[in-house]
Amino acid sequence: MQANRPLLDRVKTPEDMRNWSVAQLRQLADELREEVIEVVSVTGGHLGASLGVVELTVALHAVFDTPRDKLIWDVGHQAYPHKILTGRRDRMRTLRQGGGLSGFTRRSESIYDPFGAAHSSTSISAGLGMAVARDLSGDDYHVVCVIGDGAMSAGMAYEAMNNAGSMHSRLIVILNDNDMSIAPPVGAMSAYLSRLMSSRRFLSLREVGARMARVFPKGLERTARRAEEFARGILTGGTLFEELGFYYLGPIDGHNLEHLLPVLRNVREAPVQGPILLHVITKKGKGYPPAEASADKYHGVTKFNVVTGEQAKGPPGPPSYTRVFSDTLIKLAEADPRVVAITAAMPSGTGLDRFAARFPERCFDVGIAEQHAVTFAAGLAAEGMRPFCAIYSTFLQRAYDQVVHDVAIQSLPVRFAIDRAGLVGADGATHAGSYDVTYLGCLPGMVLMAPADESELVHMLTTAAAIDDRPSAVRYPRGEGFGVTLPERGEVLEIGRGRILREGGTVAILTLGTRLYEALKAADELAARGLSTTVADARFAKPLDEALLTQLARHHEVLVIVEEAAIGGFASQVLHFLATRGFLEGRLKVRPMILPDRFIDHDTPARQLAEARLTCPDIVQTVLGALGEASVSVRA
């Protein structure tokens, strides 16, 4: 039965709500919140952050002339209300599904998404670039960036603010604060001060004061300016932002439209040259009791029951790779007091929340600061600790210079636990760990491992803990393992040594990572066609097992290399070895199977792998194509 949402039904684009009263906008916000809850209960996704910005989203679209005015959402996981108000309501139940809406903002999806985002802390940099482009072209529109307090922990946000504060381009930054402890109490006085300081009367008076101060002797001028700014800082808590060159307003209640609307209108019309920062206080999960009561405020949820808030659970299955990592690291730390763990604002996503509960003094969440996390780990390693730096594959990309300069060049034994390697399903291309084999495999001295299953992950983490003379990395996928028996204790593997799981004579399939099981299925299919097949698990992308590669090249007619990673990775390293040793000059036919040279959109993991052509049937067809026997149907 369709819910009764009369005002939301009238909004096809934000223009439809621009002349509405405060009471109408308040009702619209209530209906919008209900719609978000209903949608995400069906699709799953990022609920808490979206519920926290419902009123702010309504107010921004009511006050600003979007899409002419540019509205940039940092990260984008709080943009579900924005999507509903900007012509995408009828497609919201396709969210994060194949062919459906992205879970983040996306330029190709709507003119109301001027900048795509799924990683944090990019909004102010992008917004400043747009503001400068506007000024250079002589245009006239507003640029508004909405950034959360978590995203403000990243250095990039402060780099952008430092740059913006030294320029005269008009930029509006909304700090969506749902967890900052530095904020003073929010109430009527704070809202009144924000309205006052954003008004033309106050701004004009401030300019008069500034002009008068300039005719004072230099000492008095500096004293007057500092006294005025310090007074504003005491009243509002904005001294930090003022020092960075922003005109600070707030904090105000981000759920109170009577406070938000007049301040935003004043900000829109204010004759201020340079950047403005409006500090709003919101609450994640606002308006949905199960989310408000949850520790993570329903940040990321599966499908759930709207009435009870209970999230859907599939049948019990094998543990996830993340869980296996967490359990293994705890065991390693129990045996070795030098083992410490670092994460960059993802304790639950990386499994380190459980490690932190067991060893709170040895687990460090450094915030959204991957660069700092890597160099911090390097400092720990330099002093004899055994740091495990647990960062998603795509987030580690943000710290590549630190991996090279602070870790690899100094040969420091930082251990990188790289979660979300390979394709990641509903989060799509922005979170797919496609490139880590390439960007780490080219670094001298790096030991790079990829487990074929969860048991191998235990052994590889144990191996990494034992490597004390160089950096190492273990890349593993999102999701559940294969259900293999886990060892009570891991064993230290021989560095750079793979393994053969099946012996054959004509075809060799060499895999890196979890494509091994598809290769074993393919070997069965090929055996049914009369083709004797060897299946080998490389285990190490670096250093290469040269003896294994030599054996496979010398004794087989076809060598297929399979990895869930982009071009330039393991297969490229193997091909380079084979070329330099002359193995490509004879009868050997080599076929690399890697991720295609394009971004793969959000979908189920199975469909993504099928699209990438990395499944059992694809391996079989690759072998038959190499042999020129695609039409042969021979069975043993």
XYZ file of C-alpha atoms in Angstrom:
636
model
C 0.000 0.000 0.000
C 1.386 3.395 -1.032
C 2.088 5.645 1.962
C 0.317 9.006 2.056
C 2.994 11.652 1.414
C 1.094 14.517 -0.234
C 3.833 17.152 -0.162
C 6.614 14.833 -1.265
C 4.359 13.702 -4.134
C 4.340 17.314 -5.361
C 8.145 17.590 -5.525
C 9.531 16.459 -8.865
C 12.473 18.885 -8.697
C 13.644 21.254 -5.933
C 12.049 24.199 -7.749
C 8.644 22.816 -6.742
C 9.296 23.553 -3.040
C 11.024 26.937 -3.190
C 8.085 29.121 -2.188
C 6.767 26.881 0.562
C 6.249 27.986 4.138
C 8.319 26.740 7.051
C 5.406 24.558 8.127
C 5.175 22.986 4.679
C 8.910 22.358 4.562
C 8.777 20.793 8.012
C 6.035 18.422 6.847
C 8.038 17.692 3.695
C 11.039 16.767 5.844
C 8.902 14.365 7.881
C 7.594 12.715 4.714
C 11.081 12.593 3.223
C 12.436 10.850 6.315
C 9.678 8.239 6.090
C 10.504 7.701 2.411
C 14.214 7.213 3.104
C 13.482 4.644 5.833
C 11.071 2.766 3.569
C 13.470 2.748 0.610
C 16.519 1.569 2.538
C 14.478 -1.118 4.290
C 14.063 -2.639 0.819
C 17.501 -1.987 -0.683
C 19.883 -1.747 2.258
C 22.528 0.960 2.248
C 23.674 3.956 4.281
C 20.712 4.895 6.453
C 21.963 6.749 9.529
C 23.869 9.455 7.689
C 20.949 10.131 5.330
C 18.441 10.432 8.183
C 20.727 12.935 9.873
C 20.636 15.423 6.989
C 16.942 15.364 6.030
C 16.138 18.874 7.278
C 19.461 20.225 6.011
C 18.783 18.755 2.555
C 15.291 20.298 2.434
C 16.632 23.674 3.565
C 19.518 23.726 1.074
C 17.322 22.901 -1.908
C 14.654 25.381 -0.721
C 17.139 28.248 -0.394
C 19.650 27.673 -3.180
C 18.952 27.582 -6.908
C 20.114 24.042 -7.624
C 21.295 22.786 -10.079
C 22.589 26.214 -11.174
C 23.988 26.596 -7.663
C 26.369 23.696 -7.108
C 25.641 21.468 -4.116
C 28.492 19.039 -3.325
C 28.007 16.250 -0.789
C 31.243 14.966 0.708
C 31.471 11.124 0.631
C 27.927 10.965 -0.744
C 26.536 8.263 1.544
C 24.240 10.861 3.110
C 22.746 11.879 -0.237
C 19.667 9.626 -0.349
C 17.280 12.487 0.615
C 19.007 14.640 -2.015
C 18.416 11.982 -4.667
C 14.724 11.732 -3.783
C 14.213 15.506 -4.088
C 16.095 15.756 -7.393
C 13.988 13.645 -9.705
C 15.174 10.169 -8.737
C 12.460 9.133 -6.308
C 10.920 6.615 -8.732
C 14.280 4.813 -9.078
C 15.306 4.736 -5.422
C 14.391 1.080 -5.030
C 17.099 0.255 -7.561
C 19.718 1.731 -5.212
C 23.066 -0.134 -5.256
C 21.669 -2.792 -7.612
C 22.848 -3.695 -11.088
C 21.728 -1.035 -13.557
C 20.258 1.041 -10.718
C 21.174 4.187 -8.823
C 24.576 4.505 -7.224
C 24.842 4.580 -3.453
C 26.850 7.787 -3.809
C 26.653 11.019 -5.796
C 27.563 10.596 -9.441
C 27.945 13.149 -12.214
C 26.610 10.826 -14.903
C 23.456 10.157 -12.883
C 22.019 13.652 -12.481
C 22.702 17.318 -13.194
C 22.070 17.818 -9.475
C 25.281 15.876 -8.737
C 27.996 18.320 -9.842
C 30.777 16.170 -8.382
C 30.929 12.423 -7.722
C 32.111 11.239 -4.328
C 32.426 7.993 -2.426
C 35.732 8.614 -0.653
C 35.747 11.322 1.978
C 37.176 14.816 2.312
C 37.161 15.865 -1.358
C 34.274 18.345 -1.327
C 36.084 21.546 -0.311
C 38.874 21.029 -2.851
C 36.383 20.334 -5.639
C 34.132 23.185 -4.543
C 37.014 25.648 -4.496
C 37.974 24.558 -7.997
C 34.408 25.170 -9.178
C 34.285 28.558 -7.447
C 37.524 29.672 -9.086
C 36.288 28.428 -12.480
C 33.107 30.453 -11.958
C 35.080 33.574 -11.167
C 37.450 33.142 -14.101
C 34.537 32.717 -16.505
C 32.662 35.708 -15.080
C 29.675 33.616 -14.048
C 27.521 34.090 -10.956
C 26.318 31.137 -8.882
C 26.882 29.684 -5.430
C 29.040 26.685 -4.589
C 27.991 24.844 -1.425
C 29.972 21.953 0.084
C 28.500 19.737 2.821
C 31.206 17.921 4.776
C 30.874 15.804 7.917
C 32.969 16.151 11.045
C 34.514 12.739 10.390
C 35.657 13.815 6.943
C 37.182 16.911 8.550
C 39.748 14.646 10.223
C 41.461 14.186 6.862
C 44.396 16.389 5.988
C 42.988 17.054 2.523
C 40.090 19.020 4.018
C 42.501 21.321 5.851
C 44.724 21.670 2.784
C 41.667 22.858 0.871
C 40.566 25.205 3.649
C 44.052 26.666 3.927
C 44.027 27.350 0.191
C 40.464 28.705 0.192
C 41.199 31.002 3.114
C 43.971 32.699 1.186
C 41.756 33.369 -1.842
C 38.835 35.674 -2.494
C 36.554 33.221 -4.267
C 33.140 32.934 -2.671
C 32.637 29.420 -1.265
C 30.105 28.142 1.272
C 31.059 25.170 3.432
C 28.483 23.460 5.646
C 30.140 21.515 8.463
C 27.661 18.754 9.305
C 28.705 17.980 12.856
C 27.154 14.862 14.357
C 29.908 13.871 16.750
C 32.247 16.790 17.491
C 32.862 17.308 21.168
C 34.323 20.810 20.729
C 30.955 22.309 19.827
C 29.303 24.463 22.493
C 25.653 23.853 23.383
C 23.226 24.522 20.569
C 20.181 26.582 21.342
C 18.274 29.806 20.788
C 21.210 32.089 21.625
C 23.523 30.318 19.182
C 20.878 30.469 16.467
C 20.292 34.166 17.188
C 24.016 34.957 16.990
C 24.302 33.063 13.700
C 21.388 34.988 12.218
C 22.870 38.235 13.478
C 26.391 37.606 12.210
C 25.170 36.397 8.816
C 22.922 39.413 8.296
C 23.813 42.254 5.965
C 23.601 44.742 8.844
C 26.262 42.939 10.870
C 28.476 42.295 7.857
C 28.267 45.933 6.800
C 29.035 47.056 10.332
C 32.005 44.709 10.412
C 33.335 46.208 7.174
C 32.923 49.722 8.589
C 34.878 48.634 11.642
C 37.567 47.110 9.460
C 37.895 50.325 7.443
C 38.131 52.396 10.614
C 40.761 50.044 12.006
C 42.868 50.555 8.893
C 43.241 54.279 9.660
C 44.451 53.518 13.203
C 48.158 53.223 13.934
C 49.403 49.724 13.045
C 49.481 48.476 16.609
C 45.915 49.563 17.330
C 44.727 48.116 13.987
C 46.093 44.689 14.830
C 44.683 44.864 18.363
C 41.212 45.832 17.125
C 41.117 43.084 14.498
C 42.287 40.421 16.931
C 39.837 41.555 19.609
C 36.908 41.336 17.173
C 37.883 37.894 15.869
C 38.671 36.573 19.347
C 35.289 37.771 20.629
C 33.546 35.950 17.791
C 35.620 32.844 18.504
C 34.606 32.809 22.178
C 30.942 33.267 21.290
C 30.843 30.636 18.565
C 33.758 28.225 18.898
C 34.954 29.161 15.417
C 38.444 30.445 16.166
C 40.118 27.569 14.261
C 38.122 28.226 11.094
C 38.595 31.984 11.382
C 42.343 31.443 11.572
C 42.145 29.433 8.350
C 40.495 32.421 6.679
C 36.835 31.404 6.819
C 33.977 33.579 8.023
C 32.507 31.270 10.668
C 28.847 30.974 11.657
C 27.229 28.636 14.138
C 26.762 26.196 15.544
C 23.049 25.898 14.864
C 20.568 23.055 15.137
C 20.594 21.201 11.836
C 17.148 19.742 12.487
C 15.430 23.070 13.193
C 14.178 24.650 9.975
C 13.257 27.885 11.803
C 16.997 28.252 12.516
C 18.385 26.843 9.280
C 16.331 28.703 6.700
C 17.023 32.326 7.746
C 20.737 31.653 8.263
C 21.073 29.981 4.861
C 19.227 32.865 3.212
C 21.552 35.333 4.912
C 24.580 33.309 3.819
C 23.244 33.231 0.257
C 22.855 37.015 0.161
C 25.826 38.006 2.344
C 28.279 40.419 0.656
C 31.271 38.449 1.930
C 34.322 37.982 -0.253
C 35.984 34.668 0.398
C 34.825 31.477 2.079
C 32.081 31.068 4.686
C 31.715 28.093 7.038
C 28.347 27.326 8.615
C 28.535 24.856 11.499
C 25.353 22.783 11.945
C 24.749 20.113 14.577
C 22.838 17.013 13.489
C 22.153 13.549 14.813
C 22.823 10.395 12.809
C 19.735 8.217 12.510
C 17.507 11.154 13.515
C 13.816 10.323 13.618
C 14.114 6.529 13.522
C 14.381 5.102 17.063
C 16.161 1.838 16.144
C 18.874 3.842 14.377
C 19.172 6.404 17.166
C 19.584 3.601 19.716
C 22.158 1.687 17.668
C 25.860 2.145 18.384
C 26.624 2.763 14.702
C 23.345 4.673 14.118
C 22.560 2.219 11.288
C 25.438 3.607 9.250
C 25.347 0.729 6.767
C 22.444 -1.698 6.856
C 21.048 -4.690 5.053
C 17.339 -4.910 4.300
C 15.360 -4.471 7.522
C 11.909 -4.507 9.100
C 10.698 -0.903 9.319
C 8.594 -1.506 12.435
C 11.204 -3.343 14.513
C 14.423 -2.219 12.835
C 15.589 -5.835 12.703
C 18.000 -6.349 9.829
C 17.666 -9.311 7.504
C 20.176 -12.063 8.101
C 21.046 -14.767 5.640
C 21.549 -18.367 6.708
C 24.717 -18.902 8.739
C 27.703 -19.443 6.519
C 31.483 -19.392 6.624
C 33.173 -16.533 8.462
C 34.072 -13.454 6.474
C 37.676 -12.762 5.558
C 37.458 -9.675 7.766
C 36.449 -11.830 10.735
C 39.247 -14.316 10.051
C 41.728 -11.434 9.910
C 40.454 -10.095 13.234
C 40.566 -13.472 14.995
C 44.033 -14.264 13.665
C 45.453 -10.878 14.617
C 44.132 -11.264 18.150
C 45.911 -14.612 18.443
C 49.118 -13.125 17.077
C 48.881 -10.271 19.578
C 48.292 -12.687 22.457
C 51.550 -14.417 21.568
C 53.581 -11.284 20.809
C 53.248 -8.005 22.752
C 54.894 -6.144 19.857
C 51.887 -6.684 17.580
C 49.859 -3.485 17.237
C 47.052 -2.472 14.869
C 46.256 0.756 13.040
C 43.089 1.707 11.177
C 41.971 4.906 9.462
C 38.443 5.451 10.804
C 37.263 1.946 9.861
C 37.498 -0.135 13.062
C 34.372 -2.188 12.387
C 34.860 -2.378 8.628
C 38.353 -3.827 9.049
C 37.475 -5.991 12.052
C 39.750 -4.051 14.401
C 36.878 -3.160 16.724
C 37.201 -6.650 18.155
C 40.980 -6.296 18.415
C 40.499 -2.963 20.195
C 38.147 -4.553 22.708
C 40.835 -7.125 23.526
C 43.886 -4.832 23.320
C 42.671 -1.222 23.669
C 46.171 0.124 24.330
C 47.561 -1.538 21.189
C 44.908 -0.474 18.663
C 44.997 2.977 17.068
C 42.214 4.588 15.060
C 43.818 7.669 13.524
C 40.693 9.019 11.796
C 40.259 9.511 8.070
C 43.980 10.000 7.670
C 45.466 7.168 5.644
C 48.697 9.046 4.933
C 49.285 9.578 8.622
C 48.283 5.969 9.374
C 51.018 4.576 7.119
C 53.799 6.841 8.388
C 52.630 6.354 11.988
C 52.958 2.603 11.386
C 56.408 3.192 9.912
C 57.443 4.988 13.101
C 56.187 2.093 15.184
C 58.112 -0.372 13.015
C 61.280 1.711 13.250
C 61.189 1.272 17.014
C 60.746 -2.487 16.979
C 56.974 -2.878 17.103
C 55.124 -5.145 14.664
C 52.414 -2.921 13.195
C 49.509 -4.213 11.098
C 48.026 -1.355 9.090
C 44.456 -2.435 8.189
C 43.137 -0.273 5.357
C 40.741 -0.960 2.492
C 42.474 -1.370 -0.848
C 40.967 1.789 -2.328
C 41.705 3.836 0.781
C 45.339 2.743 0.784
C 45.613 4.398 -2.634
C 45.400 7.710 -0.785
C 48.645 6.988 1.062
C 50.775 5.700 -1.778
C 53.608 8.190 -1.377
C 53.910 7.234 2.287
C 54.021 3.536 1.357
C 56.871 4.277 -1.049
C 58.849 6.968 0.759
C 58.281 6.208 4.437
C 58.008 2.415 4.339
C 59.459 0.751 1.220
C 62.574 2.876 0.712
C 63.494 2.436 4.365
C 62.623 -1.288 4.242
C 60.517 -0.967 7.374
C 58.428 -4.025 8.300
C 54.986 -2.486 8.170
C 52.377 -5.159 7.485
C 49.488 -3.997 5.295
C 46.219 -5.894 5.770
C 44.340 -4.912 2.616
C 40.612 -5.557 2.933
C 38.131 -5.245 0.030
C 40.650 -6.449 -2.565
C 39.021 -7.169 -5.916
C 35.401 -6.431 -6.812
C 33.105 -5.416 -3.963
C 29.503 -5.677 -5.151
C 27.050 -2.921 -4.232
C 29.668 -0.242 -3.501
C 30.832 -0.394 -7.116
C 33.897 1.034 -8.800
C 34.716 3.610 -6.121
C 35.462 0.884 -3.586
C 36.726 -1.916 -5.840
C 40.246 -2.968 -4.854
C 41.452 -3.426 -8.407
C 44.872 -1.771 -8.349
C 46.791 -2.816 -5.230
C 48.697 -5.664 -6.919
C 49.904 -3.184 -9.525
C 50.819 -0.311 -7.225
C 52.465 -2.512 -4.584
C 53.956 -5.140 -6.886
C 56.245 -2.594 -8.524
C 57.915 -1.629 -5.230
C 61.346 -3.124 -4.554
C 61.452 -5.366 -1.501
C 57.688 -5.639 -1.038
C 56.281 -9.060 -0.110
C 52.773 -9.276 -1.558
C 50.459 -12.186 -0.736
C 46.900 -13.119 -1.730
C 45.098 -16.028 -0.034
C 43.037 -18.475 -2.042
C 40.732 -19.052 0.942
C 40.327 -18.167 4.598
C 42.720 -20.875 5.781
C 45.448 -19.417 3.591
C 44.706 -15.988 5.085
C 45.590 -17.319 8.540
C 48.930 -18.614 7.251
C 49.714 -15.399 5.394
C 49.007 -13.161 8.371
C 51.253 -15.395 10.464
C 53.904 -15.103 7.760
C 53.595 -11.317 7.694
C 54.056 -11.167 11.465
C 57.332 -13.042 11.078
C 58.752 -10.764 8.341
C 60.959 -8.281 10.158
C 63.259 -6.911 7.468
C 60.905 -5.433 4.833
C 57.288 -4.421 4.244
C 54.620 -6.962 3.435
C 50.983 -6.940 2.401
C 48.126 -9.428 2.401
C 45.198 -8.630 0.098
C 41.880 -10.376 0.709
C 38.332 -9.895 -0.555
C 35.113 -8.669 0.952
C 32.577 -11.258 2.050
C 32.548 -14.830 3.226
C 35.197 -17.453 2.740
C 34.683 -20.906 1.276
C 33.994 -22.738 4.522
C 37.335 -24.540 4.710
C 38.651 -25.736 8.056
C 40.707 -23.073 9.785
C 43.996 -23.983 11.449
C 44.249 -23.378 15.174
C 47.578 -21.652 14.526
C 48.965 -20.356 11.272
C 52.254 -21.526 9.824
C 54.995 -19.326 8.419
C 55.098 -19.855 4.651
C 58.284 -19.889 2.639
C 58.550 -16.455 1.053
C 57.897 -16.496 -2.697
C 56.892 -20.154 -2.928
C 53.607 -21.229 -4.554
C 51.942 -24.618 -4.555
C 50.528 -27.091 -7.064
C 47.106 -28.495 -6.232
C 46.570 -30.644 -9.319
C 49.067 -32.153 -11.749
C 48.406 -32.311 -15.487
C 50.236 -32.330 -18.787
C 48.699 -30.060 -21.448
C 47.212 -27.036 -19.714
C 48.418 -25.066 -16.681
C 46.171 -22.629 -14.786
C 48.046 -20.341 -12.414
C 45.920 -18.275 -10.029
C 46.523 -15.541 -7.498
C 43.908 -15.253 -4.759
C 40.385 -16.564 -4.554
C 39.947 -17.427 -8.251
C 41.653 -20.739 -7.392
C 38.374 -22.554 -6.829
C 37.023 -21.456 -10.217
C 40.268 -22.760 -11.729
C 39.757 -26.151 -10.082
C 36.227 -26.312 -11.504
C 37.607 -25.374 -14.899
C 40.175 -28.171 -14.620
C 37.326 -30.635 -14.102
C 35.559 -29.295 -17.192
C 38.744 -29.526 -19.224
C 39.429 -33.049 -17.986
C 35.985 -34.006 -19.251
C 37.173 -32.783 -22.656
C 40.307 -34.885 -22.448
C 42.636 -32.042 -21.527
C 45.018 -32.857 -18.673
C 45.325 -29.723 -16.515
C 47.690 -28.500 -13.807
C 46.297 -26.022 -11.276
C 48.748 -23.917 -9.259
C 48.232 -21.292 -6.563
C 50.917 -18.606 -6.705
C 50.275 -17.402 -3.121
C 52.806 -14.599 -3.678
C 52.485 -11.887 -6.289
C 55.925 -10.773 -5.179
C 58.483 -12.237 -5.029
C 57.595 -14.581 -7.871
C 58.113 -18.322 -7.558
C 60.486 -18.542 -10.517
C 60.977 -22.299 -10.156
C 57.225 -22.867 -10.331
C 56.863 -20.580 -13.354
C 59.727 -22.350 -15.125
C 58.125 -25.736 -14.483
C 54.717 -24.602 -15.765
C 56.231 -22.972 -18.872
C 58.439 -25.935 -19.823
C 55.934 -28.727 -19.408
C 52.644 -27.325 -20.705
C 51.273 -26.155 -24.015
C 48.979 -23.497 -22.558
C 49.480 -21.319 -19.480
C 46.492 -19.298 -18.245
C 47.124 -16.733 -15.487
C 44.044 -15.692 -13.485
C 43.832 -12.789 -11.030
C 41.091 -10.457 -9.800
C 43.154 -7.331 -10.351
C 43.869 -4.728 -13.014
C 46.442 -4.669 -15.776
C 50.020 -4.255 -14.609
C 49.631 -6.704 -11.742
C 50.604 -10.336 -11.188
C 50.038 -11.486 -14.791
C 52.246 -8.662 -16.051
C 55.003 -9.700 -13.647
C 54.732 -13.317 -14.853
C 54.788 -12.280 -18.519
C 57.851 -10.144 -17.891
C 59.638 -13.106 -16.304
C 58.657 -15.452 -19.142
C 59.754 -12.934 -21.773
C 63.160 -12.297 -20.207
C 63.790 -16.041 -19.908
C 62.810 -16.734 -23.511
C 59.733 -18.828 -22.763
C 57.564 -16.795 -25.119
C 59.663 -17.699 -28.150
C 58.626 -21.343 -28.425
C 55.425 -23.348 -28.424
C 54.008 -22.026 -25.130
C 50.707 -20.156 -25.430
C 50.119 -17.710 -22.549
C 46.751 -16.106 -21.779
C 46.384 -13.604 -18.905
C 42.906 -13.256 -17.402
C 42.562 -10.047 -15.424
C 39.952 -7.394 -14.706
C 38.917 -5.579 -17.887
C 40.331 -2.126 -18.593
C 37.175 -0.331 -17.509
C 35.331 0.468 -14.291
C 32.744 -2.138 -13.328
C 29.521 -0.730 -11.890
C 27.770 -1.804 -8.704
C 26.007 -5.157 -8.887
C 26.094 -8.500 -7.105
C 29.634 -9.910 -6.792
C 28.681 -12.907 -8.938
C 27.445 -10.714 -11.773
C 30.490 -8.488 -11.538
C 32.807 -11.489 -11.870
C 30.794 -12.767 -14.811
C 31.056 -9.348 -16.452
C 34.806 -9.409 -15.817
C 34.941 -12.873 -17.421
C 36.779 -14.454 -14.496
C 34.504 -17.440 -13.857
C 34.917 -21.148 -14.554
C 33.269 -21.043 -18.038
C 35.491 -18.116 -18.998
C 38.630 -20.006 -17.990
C 37.518 -23.040 -20.012
C 36.810 -20.917 -23.081
C 40.159 -19.145 -22.739
C 41.985 -22.504 -22.717
C 40.011 -23.862 -25.670
C 40.546 -20.660 -27.594
C 44.295 -20.877 -27.032
C 44.250 -24.441 -28.352
C 42.006 -23.526 -31.270
C 39.468 -26.049 -30.002
C 36.568 -23.848 -28.934
C 34.080 -26.137 -30.673
C 35.560 -29.423 -29.430
C 33.421 -31.388 -26.971
C 35.636 -34.297 -25.947
C 34.922 -36.198 -22.735
C 37.236 -38.609 -20.990
